[in-house]
CSV table of C-alpha atoms in Angstrom, one decimal:
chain,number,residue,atom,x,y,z
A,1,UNK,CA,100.1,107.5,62.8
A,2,UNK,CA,98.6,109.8,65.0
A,3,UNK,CA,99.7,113.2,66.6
A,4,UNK,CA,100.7,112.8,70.3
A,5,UNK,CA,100.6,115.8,72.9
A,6,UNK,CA,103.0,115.3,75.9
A,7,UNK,CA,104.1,117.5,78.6
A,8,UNK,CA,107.5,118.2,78.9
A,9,UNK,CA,109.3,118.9,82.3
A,10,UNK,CA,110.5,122.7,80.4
A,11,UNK,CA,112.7,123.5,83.6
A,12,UNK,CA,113.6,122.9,87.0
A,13,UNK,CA,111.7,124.3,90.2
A,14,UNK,CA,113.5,126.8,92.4
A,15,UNK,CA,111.7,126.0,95.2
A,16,UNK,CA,108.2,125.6,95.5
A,17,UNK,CA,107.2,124.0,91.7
A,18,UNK,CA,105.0,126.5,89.2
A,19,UNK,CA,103.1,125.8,86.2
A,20,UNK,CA,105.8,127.4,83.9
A,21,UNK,CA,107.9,124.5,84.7
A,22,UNK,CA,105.6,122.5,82.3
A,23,UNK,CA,105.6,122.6,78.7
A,24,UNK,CA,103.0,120.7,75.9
A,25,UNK,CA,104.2,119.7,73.1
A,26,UNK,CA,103.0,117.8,70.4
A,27,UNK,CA,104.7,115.5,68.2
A,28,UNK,CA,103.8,112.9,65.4
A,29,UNK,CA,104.0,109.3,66.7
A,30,UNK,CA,107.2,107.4,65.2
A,31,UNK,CA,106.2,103.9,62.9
A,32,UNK,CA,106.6,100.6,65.3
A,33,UNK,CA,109.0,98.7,64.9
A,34,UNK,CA,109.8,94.8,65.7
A,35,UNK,CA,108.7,93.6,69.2
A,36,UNK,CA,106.8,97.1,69.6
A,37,UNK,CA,103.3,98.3,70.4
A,38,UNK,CA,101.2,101.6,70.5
A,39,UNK,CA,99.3,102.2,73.6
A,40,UNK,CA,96.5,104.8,73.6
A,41,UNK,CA,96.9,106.0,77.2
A,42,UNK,CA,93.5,105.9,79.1
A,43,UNK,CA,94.5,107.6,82.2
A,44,UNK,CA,98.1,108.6,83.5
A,45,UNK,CA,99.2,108.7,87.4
A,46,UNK,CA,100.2,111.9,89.2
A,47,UNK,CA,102.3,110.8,92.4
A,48,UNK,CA,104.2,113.5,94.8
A,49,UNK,CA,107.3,111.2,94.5
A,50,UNK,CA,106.9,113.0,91.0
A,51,UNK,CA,108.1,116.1,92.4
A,52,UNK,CA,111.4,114.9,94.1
A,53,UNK,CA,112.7,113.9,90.9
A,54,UNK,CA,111.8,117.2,89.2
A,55,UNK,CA,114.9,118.7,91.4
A,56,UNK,CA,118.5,117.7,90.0
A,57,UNK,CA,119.8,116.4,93.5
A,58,UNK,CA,120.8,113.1,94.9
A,59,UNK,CA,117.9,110.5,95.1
A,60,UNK,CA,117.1,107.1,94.9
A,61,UNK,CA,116.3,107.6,91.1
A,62,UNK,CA,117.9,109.6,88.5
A,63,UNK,CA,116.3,113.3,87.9
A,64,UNK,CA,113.7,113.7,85.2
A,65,UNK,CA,115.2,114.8,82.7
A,66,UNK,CA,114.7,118.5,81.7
A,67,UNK,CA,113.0,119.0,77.7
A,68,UNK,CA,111.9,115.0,77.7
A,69,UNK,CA,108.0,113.5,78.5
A,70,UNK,CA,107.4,114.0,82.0
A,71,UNK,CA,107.8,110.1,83.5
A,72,UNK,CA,104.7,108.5,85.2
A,73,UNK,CA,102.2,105.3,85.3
A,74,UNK,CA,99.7,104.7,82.7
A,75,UNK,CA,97.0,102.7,81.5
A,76,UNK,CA,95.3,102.3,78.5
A,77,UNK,CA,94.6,100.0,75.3
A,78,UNK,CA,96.8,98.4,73.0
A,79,UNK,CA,96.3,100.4,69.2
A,80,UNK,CA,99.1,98.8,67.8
A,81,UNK,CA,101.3,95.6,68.0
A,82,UNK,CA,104.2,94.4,66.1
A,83,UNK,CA,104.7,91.8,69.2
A,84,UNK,CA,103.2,88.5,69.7
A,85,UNK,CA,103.0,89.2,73.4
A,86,UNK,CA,100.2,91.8,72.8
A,87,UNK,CA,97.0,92.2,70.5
A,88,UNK,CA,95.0,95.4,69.4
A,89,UNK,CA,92.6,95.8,72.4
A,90,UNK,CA,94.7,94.3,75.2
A,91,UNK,CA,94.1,96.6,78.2
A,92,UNK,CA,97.6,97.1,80.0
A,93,UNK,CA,99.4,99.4,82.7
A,94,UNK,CA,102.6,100.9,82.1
A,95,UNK,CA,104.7,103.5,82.7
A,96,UNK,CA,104.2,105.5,79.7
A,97,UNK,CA,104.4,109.3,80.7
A,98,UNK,CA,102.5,112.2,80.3
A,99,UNK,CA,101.4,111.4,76.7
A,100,UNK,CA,98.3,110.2,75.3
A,101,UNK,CA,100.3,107.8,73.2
A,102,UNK,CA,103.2,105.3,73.8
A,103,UNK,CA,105.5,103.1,72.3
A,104,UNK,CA,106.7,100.5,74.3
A,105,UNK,CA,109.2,98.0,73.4
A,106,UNK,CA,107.4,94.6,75.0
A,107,UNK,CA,110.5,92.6,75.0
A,108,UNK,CA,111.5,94.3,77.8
A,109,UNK,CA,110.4,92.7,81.3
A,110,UNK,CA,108.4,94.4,83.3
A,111,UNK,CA,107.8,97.2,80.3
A,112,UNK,CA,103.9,96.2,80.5
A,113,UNK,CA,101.5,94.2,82.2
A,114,UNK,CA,97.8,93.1,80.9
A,115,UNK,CA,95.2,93.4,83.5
A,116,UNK,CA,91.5,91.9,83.4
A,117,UNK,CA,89.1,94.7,84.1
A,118,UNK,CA,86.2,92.4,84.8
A,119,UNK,CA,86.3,93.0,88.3
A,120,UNK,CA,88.6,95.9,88.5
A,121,UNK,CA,87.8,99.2,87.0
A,122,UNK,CA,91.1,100.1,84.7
A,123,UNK,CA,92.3,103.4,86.5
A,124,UNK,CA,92.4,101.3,90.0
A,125,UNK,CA,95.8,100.4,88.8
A,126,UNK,CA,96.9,102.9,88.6
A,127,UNK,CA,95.9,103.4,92.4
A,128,UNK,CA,94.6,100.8,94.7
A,129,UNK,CA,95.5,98.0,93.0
A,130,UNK,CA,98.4,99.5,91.5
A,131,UNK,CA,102.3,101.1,92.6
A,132,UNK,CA,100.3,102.8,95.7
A,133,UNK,CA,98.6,100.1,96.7
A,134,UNK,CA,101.7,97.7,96.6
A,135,UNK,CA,103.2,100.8,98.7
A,136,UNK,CA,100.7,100.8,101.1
A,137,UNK,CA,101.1,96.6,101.7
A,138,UNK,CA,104.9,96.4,101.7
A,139,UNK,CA,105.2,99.0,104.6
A,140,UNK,CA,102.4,97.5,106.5
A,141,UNK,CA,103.4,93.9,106.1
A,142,UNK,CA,107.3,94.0,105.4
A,143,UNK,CA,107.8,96.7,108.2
A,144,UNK,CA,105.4,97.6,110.9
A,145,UNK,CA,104.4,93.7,110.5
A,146,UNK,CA,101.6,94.4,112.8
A,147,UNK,CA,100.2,91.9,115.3
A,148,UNK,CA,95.8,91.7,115.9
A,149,UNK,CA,95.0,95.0,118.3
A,150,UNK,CA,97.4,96.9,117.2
A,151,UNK,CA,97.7,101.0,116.6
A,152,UNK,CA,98.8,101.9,113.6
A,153,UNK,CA,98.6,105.5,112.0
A,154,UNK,CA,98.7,106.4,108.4
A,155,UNK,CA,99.1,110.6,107.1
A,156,UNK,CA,97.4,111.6,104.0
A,157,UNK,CA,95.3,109.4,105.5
A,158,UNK,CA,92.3,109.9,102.3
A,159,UNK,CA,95.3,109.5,99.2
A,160,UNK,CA,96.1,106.1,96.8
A,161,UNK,CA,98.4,104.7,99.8
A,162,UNK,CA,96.6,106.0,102.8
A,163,UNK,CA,92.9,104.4,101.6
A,164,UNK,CA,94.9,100.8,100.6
A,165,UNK,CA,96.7,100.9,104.2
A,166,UNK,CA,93.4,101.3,106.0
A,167,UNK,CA,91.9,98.4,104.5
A,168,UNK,CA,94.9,96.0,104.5
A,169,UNK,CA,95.2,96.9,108.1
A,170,UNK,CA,91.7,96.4,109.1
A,171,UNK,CA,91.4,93.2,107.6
A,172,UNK,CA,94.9,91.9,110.2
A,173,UNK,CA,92.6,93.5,113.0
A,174,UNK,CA,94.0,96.6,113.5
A,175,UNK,CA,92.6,100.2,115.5
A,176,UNK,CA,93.7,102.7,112.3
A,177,UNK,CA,93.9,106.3,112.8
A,178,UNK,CA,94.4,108.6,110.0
A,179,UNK,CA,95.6,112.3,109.2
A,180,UNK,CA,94.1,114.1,106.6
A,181,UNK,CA,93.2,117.0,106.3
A,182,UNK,CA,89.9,119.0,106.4
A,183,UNK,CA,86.6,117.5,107.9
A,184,UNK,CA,85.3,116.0,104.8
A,185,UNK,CA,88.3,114.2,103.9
A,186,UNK,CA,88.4,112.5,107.9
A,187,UNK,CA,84.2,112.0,107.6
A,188,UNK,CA,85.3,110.2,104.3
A,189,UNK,CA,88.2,107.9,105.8
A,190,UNK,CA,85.6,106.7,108.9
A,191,UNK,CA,82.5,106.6,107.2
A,192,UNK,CA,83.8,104.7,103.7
A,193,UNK,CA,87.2,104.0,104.6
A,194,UNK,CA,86.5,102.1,107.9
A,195,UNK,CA,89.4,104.3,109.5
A,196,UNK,CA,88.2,104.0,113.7
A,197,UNK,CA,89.4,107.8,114.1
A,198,UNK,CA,91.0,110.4,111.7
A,199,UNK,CA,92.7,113.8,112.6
A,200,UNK,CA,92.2,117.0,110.6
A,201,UNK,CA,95.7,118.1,110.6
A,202,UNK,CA,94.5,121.8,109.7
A,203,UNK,CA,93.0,122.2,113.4
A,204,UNK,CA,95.8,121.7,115.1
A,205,UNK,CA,98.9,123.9,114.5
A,206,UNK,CA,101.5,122.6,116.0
A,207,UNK,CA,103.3,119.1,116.9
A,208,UNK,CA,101.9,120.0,120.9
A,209,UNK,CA,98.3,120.3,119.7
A,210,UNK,CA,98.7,117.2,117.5
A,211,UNK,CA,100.1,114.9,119.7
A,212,UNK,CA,97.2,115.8,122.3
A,213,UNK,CA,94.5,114.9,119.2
A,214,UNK,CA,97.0,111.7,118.7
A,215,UNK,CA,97.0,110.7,122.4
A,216,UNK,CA,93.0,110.7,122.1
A,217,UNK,CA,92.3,109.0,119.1
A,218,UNK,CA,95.4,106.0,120.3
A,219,UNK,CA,94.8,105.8,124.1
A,220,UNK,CA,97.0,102.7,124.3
A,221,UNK,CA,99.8,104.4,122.0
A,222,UNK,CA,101.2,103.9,118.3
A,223,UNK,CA,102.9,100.4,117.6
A,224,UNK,CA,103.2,101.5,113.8
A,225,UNK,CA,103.2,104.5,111.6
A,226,UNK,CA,103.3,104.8,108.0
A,227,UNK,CA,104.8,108.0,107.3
A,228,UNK,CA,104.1,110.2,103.9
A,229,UNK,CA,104.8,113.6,104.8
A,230,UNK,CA,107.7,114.1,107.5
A,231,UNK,CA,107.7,117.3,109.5
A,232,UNK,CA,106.0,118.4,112.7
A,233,UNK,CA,103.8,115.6,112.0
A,234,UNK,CA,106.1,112.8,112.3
A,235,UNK,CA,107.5,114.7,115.4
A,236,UNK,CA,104.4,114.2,117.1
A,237,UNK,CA,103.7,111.2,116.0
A,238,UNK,CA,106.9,110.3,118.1
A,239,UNK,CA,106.3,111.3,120.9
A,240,UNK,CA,103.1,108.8,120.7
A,241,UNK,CA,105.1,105.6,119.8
A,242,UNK,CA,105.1,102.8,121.5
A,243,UNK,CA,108.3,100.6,123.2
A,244,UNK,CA,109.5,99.0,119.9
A,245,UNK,CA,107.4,100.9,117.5
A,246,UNK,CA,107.8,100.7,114.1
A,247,UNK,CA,107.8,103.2,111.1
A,248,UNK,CA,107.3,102.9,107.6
A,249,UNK,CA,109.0,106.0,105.8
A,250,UNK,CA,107.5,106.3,102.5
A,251,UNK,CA,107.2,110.2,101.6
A,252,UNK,CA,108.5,113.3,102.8
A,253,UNK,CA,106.2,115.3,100.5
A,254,UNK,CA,106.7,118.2,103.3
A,255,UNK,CA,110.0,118.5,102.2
A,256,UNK,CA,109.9,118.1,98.5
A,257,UNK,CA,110.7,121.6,97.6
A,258,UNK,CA,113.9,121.5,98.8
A,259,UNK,CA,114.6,123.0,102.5
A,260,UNK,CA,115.2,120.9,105.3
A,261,UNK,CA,113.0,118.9,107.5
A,262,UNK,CA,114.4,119.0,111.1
A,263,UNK,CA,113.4,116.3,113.6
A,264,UNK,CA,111.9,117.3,117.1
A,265,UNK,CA,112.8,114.5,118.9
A,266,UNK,CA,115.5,112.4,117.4
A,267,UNK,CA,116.4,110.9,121.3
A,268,UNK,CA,113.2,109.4,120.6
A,269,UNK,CA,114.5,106.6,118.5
A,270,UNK,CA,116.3,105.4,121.0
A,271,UNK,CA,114.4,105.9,124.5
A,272,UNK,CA,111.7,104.0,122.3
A,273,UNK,CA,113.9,102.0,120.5
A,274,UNK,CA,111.9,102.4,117.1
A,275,UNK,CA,112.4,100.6,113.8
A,276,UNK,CA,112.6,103.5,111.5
A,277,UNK,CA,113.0,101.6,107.9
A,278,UNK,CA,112.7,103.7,104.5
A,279,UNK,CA,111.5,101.4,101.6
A,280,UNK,CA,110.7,102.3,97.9
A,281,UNK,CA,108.6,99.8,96.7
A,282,UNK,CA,109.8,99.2,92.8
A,283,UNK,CA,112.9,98.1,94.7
A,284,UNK,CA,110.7,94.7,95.9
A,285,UNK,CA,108.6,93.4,93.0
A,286,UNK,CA,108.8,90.1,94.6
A,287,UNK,CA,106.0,90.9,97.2
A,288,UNK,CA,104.1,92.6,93.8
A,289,UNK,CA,102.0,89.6,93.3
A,290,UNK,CA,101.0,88.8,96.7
A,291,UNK,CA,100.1,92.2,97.2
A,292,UNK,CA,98.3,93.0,94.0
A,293,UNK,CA,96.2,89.6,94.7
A,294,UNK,CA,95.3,90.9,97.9
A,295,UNK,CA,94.7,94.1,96.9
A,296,UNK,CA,92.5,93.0,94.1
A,297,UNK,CA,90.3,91.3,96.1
A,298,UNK,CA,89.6,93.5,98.7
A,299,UNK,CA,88.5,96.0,95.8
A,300,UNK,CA,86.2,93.0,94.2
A,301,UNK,CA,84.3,92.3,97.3
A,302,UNK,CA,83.9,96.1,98.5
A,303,UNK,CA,86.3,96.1,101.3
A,304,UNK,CA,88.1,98.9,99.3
A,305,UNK,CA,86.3,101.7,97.8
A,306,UNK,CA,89.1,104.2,97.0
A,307,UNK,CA,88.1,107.7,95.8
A,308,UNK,CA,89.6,109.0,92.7
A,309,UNK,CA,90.0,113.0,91.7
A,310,UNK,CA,90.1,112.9,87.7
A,311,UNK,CA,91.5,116.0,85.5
A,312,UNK,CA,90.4,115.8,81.9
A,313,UNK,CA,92.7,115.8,79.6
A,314,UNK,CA,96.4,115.7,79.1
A,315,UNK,CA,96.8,119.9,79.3
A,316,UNK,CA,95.1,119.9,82.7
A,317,UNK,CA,98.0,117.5,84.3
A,318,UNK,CA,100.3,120.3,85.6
A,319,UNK,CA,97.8,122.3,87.6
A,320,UNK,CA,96.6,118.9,88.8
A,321,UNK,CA,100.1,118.0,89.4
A,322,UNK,CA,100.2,121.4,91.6
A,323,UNK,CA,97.2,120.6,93.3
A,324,UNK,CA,98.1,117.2,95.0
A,325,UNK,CA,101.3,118.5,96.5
A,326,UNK,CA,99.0,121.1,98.4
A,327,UNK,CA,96.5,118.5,99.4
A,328,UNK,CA,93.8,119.7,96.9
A,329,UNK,CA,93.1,116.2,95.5
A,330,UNK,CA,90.2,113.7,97.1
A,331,UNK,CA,91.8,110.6,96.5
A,332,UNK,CA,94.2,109.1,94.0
A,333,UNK,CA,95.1,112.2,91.5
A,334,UNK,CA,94.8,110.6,88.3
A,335,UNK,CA,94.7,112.5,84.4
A,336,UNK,CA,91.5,111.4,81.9
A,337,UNK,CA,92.7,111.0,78.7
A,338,UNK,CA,90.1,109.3,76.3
């Protein structure tokens, strides 16, 4: 069987998270056993939700556990199988972990999933036709519901979520306004992400100087925002919503290392009366195959051209990791592997 290097979560972060919270390790790969299979892992998924769960505190899911494989999505290729589900070159998505093998046990639903990469390169699902993308959809459609000529506004405008929203929302006839930040990632998200105006959060610095950039690119106001990073964003978001506005809360990612995120303008919520609904998506896999259909198609015909930023190889996942909480990635942060 063949040696497998993982990376271990070593300890936990106080405060902001370092690379010496990280260990590799490598460790033989145990022998299959009935109703098993070996997955080579292609490519693994680094997601800022990641960090959240690096913390021991209260939280929708239980912490990662400290001195075990650090837990994340994964594609790759069937080595192995001792299940009549699978065969030796099946291509599948998972949620194998920083590894560059995996055993899974396939009688368990939902453990893995084949996908046809005909039309669909294999890392997009890992992104935009993946857990982000499905993200992106269920906050669009299950929340801010949008109706044609609406405003809706998406932050980390250029990410996995942020490049699926802008597409799902152009194609119900939407104005979409991103916030990203630096000027190539907001040329990026109008010229190839058919956003109709995107902020660079980095020129403005403060929720006063944003909210004048917001009231210029959304003349007739915000009727939905899909929120990923909390903070003096959101707050002037706020300030931009419309009567009856609606907001998806997805991420806090400024938040994630631990100190408290204030709110501006909480009276807002109810001068406005805004819908302010937090969702996480693995909690609604009955909207997965509607979305992922969608999703898929607007990738095969070119309506959704997401950007990827690819570390090679499974050593280089922590200062990846690192990077995409400070904004350093282009696109969906995803690890090479093979």
């Amino acid at each position: 069987m063949p040696r497998n290097q993982q990376i271990h979560l070593d300890n936990r972060p106080q405060g902001e998270a370092v690379a010496s919270n990280f260990k590799l390790v490598t460790t033989d790969t145990p022998a299959l056993a009935d109703g098993q299979v070996l997955v080579r892992n292609h490519y693994l998924s680094l997601d800022p939700y990641m960090r959240g769960r690096m913390n021991d505190a209260k939280s929708y899911a239980q912490p990662q556990p400290v001195g075990e494989v650090m837990q994340g999505g994964t594609v790759g290729e069937v080595v192995e199988s001792r299940s009549p589900k699978f065969a030796v070159g099946d291509k599948v998505v998972g949620f194998g972990g920083w590894q560059e093998y995996s055993v899974v046990d396939a009688s368990q639903p939902g453990s893995l999933k084949k996908v046809d990469t005909t039309h669909v390169p294999l890392s997009y699902y890992l992104g935009a036709v993946g857990m982000p993308g499905v993200t992106a959809w269920y906050g669009l459609v299950k929340i801010i519901a949008p109706k044609e000529g609406d405003t809706v506004v998406v932050s980390a405008a250029t990410g996995a979520v942020g490049s699926a929203f802008a597409a799902l929302a152009k194609a119900r006839g939407c104005r979409v306004v991103g916030i990203a930040g630096g000027p190539e990632k907001c040329k990026y998200a109008v010229d190839e992400l058919h956003f109709d105006a995107c902020i660079d959060y980095k020129e403005h610095s403060d929720g006063k100087a944003m909210g004048k950039a917001l009231k210029d690119a959304c003349p007739k106001g915000i009727d939905g925002y899909f929120e990923n990073v909390g903070g003096w964003i959101m707050d002037a978001v706020m300030l931009r919503m419309n009567a009856f506005g609606r907001i998806a809360l997805c991420g806090m990612i400024a938040g994630y290392d631990g100190a408290p995120l204030p709110m501006a303008h909480p009276a807002l919520i109810l001068v406005s009366r805004l819908k302010i609904e937090g969702f996480i998506v693995s909690e609604h896999m009955e909207v997965w195959p509607e979305a992922l259909t969608e999703l898929g198609t607007l990738v095969a015909t070119g309506k959704l051209r997401p950007r990827e930023s690819v570390a090679e190889g499974i050593a280089a996942a922590p200062e990846a990791f690192l990077g995409l909480l400070k904004g350093k990635n282009f696109g969906k942060q995803i690890v090479k592997l093979v």
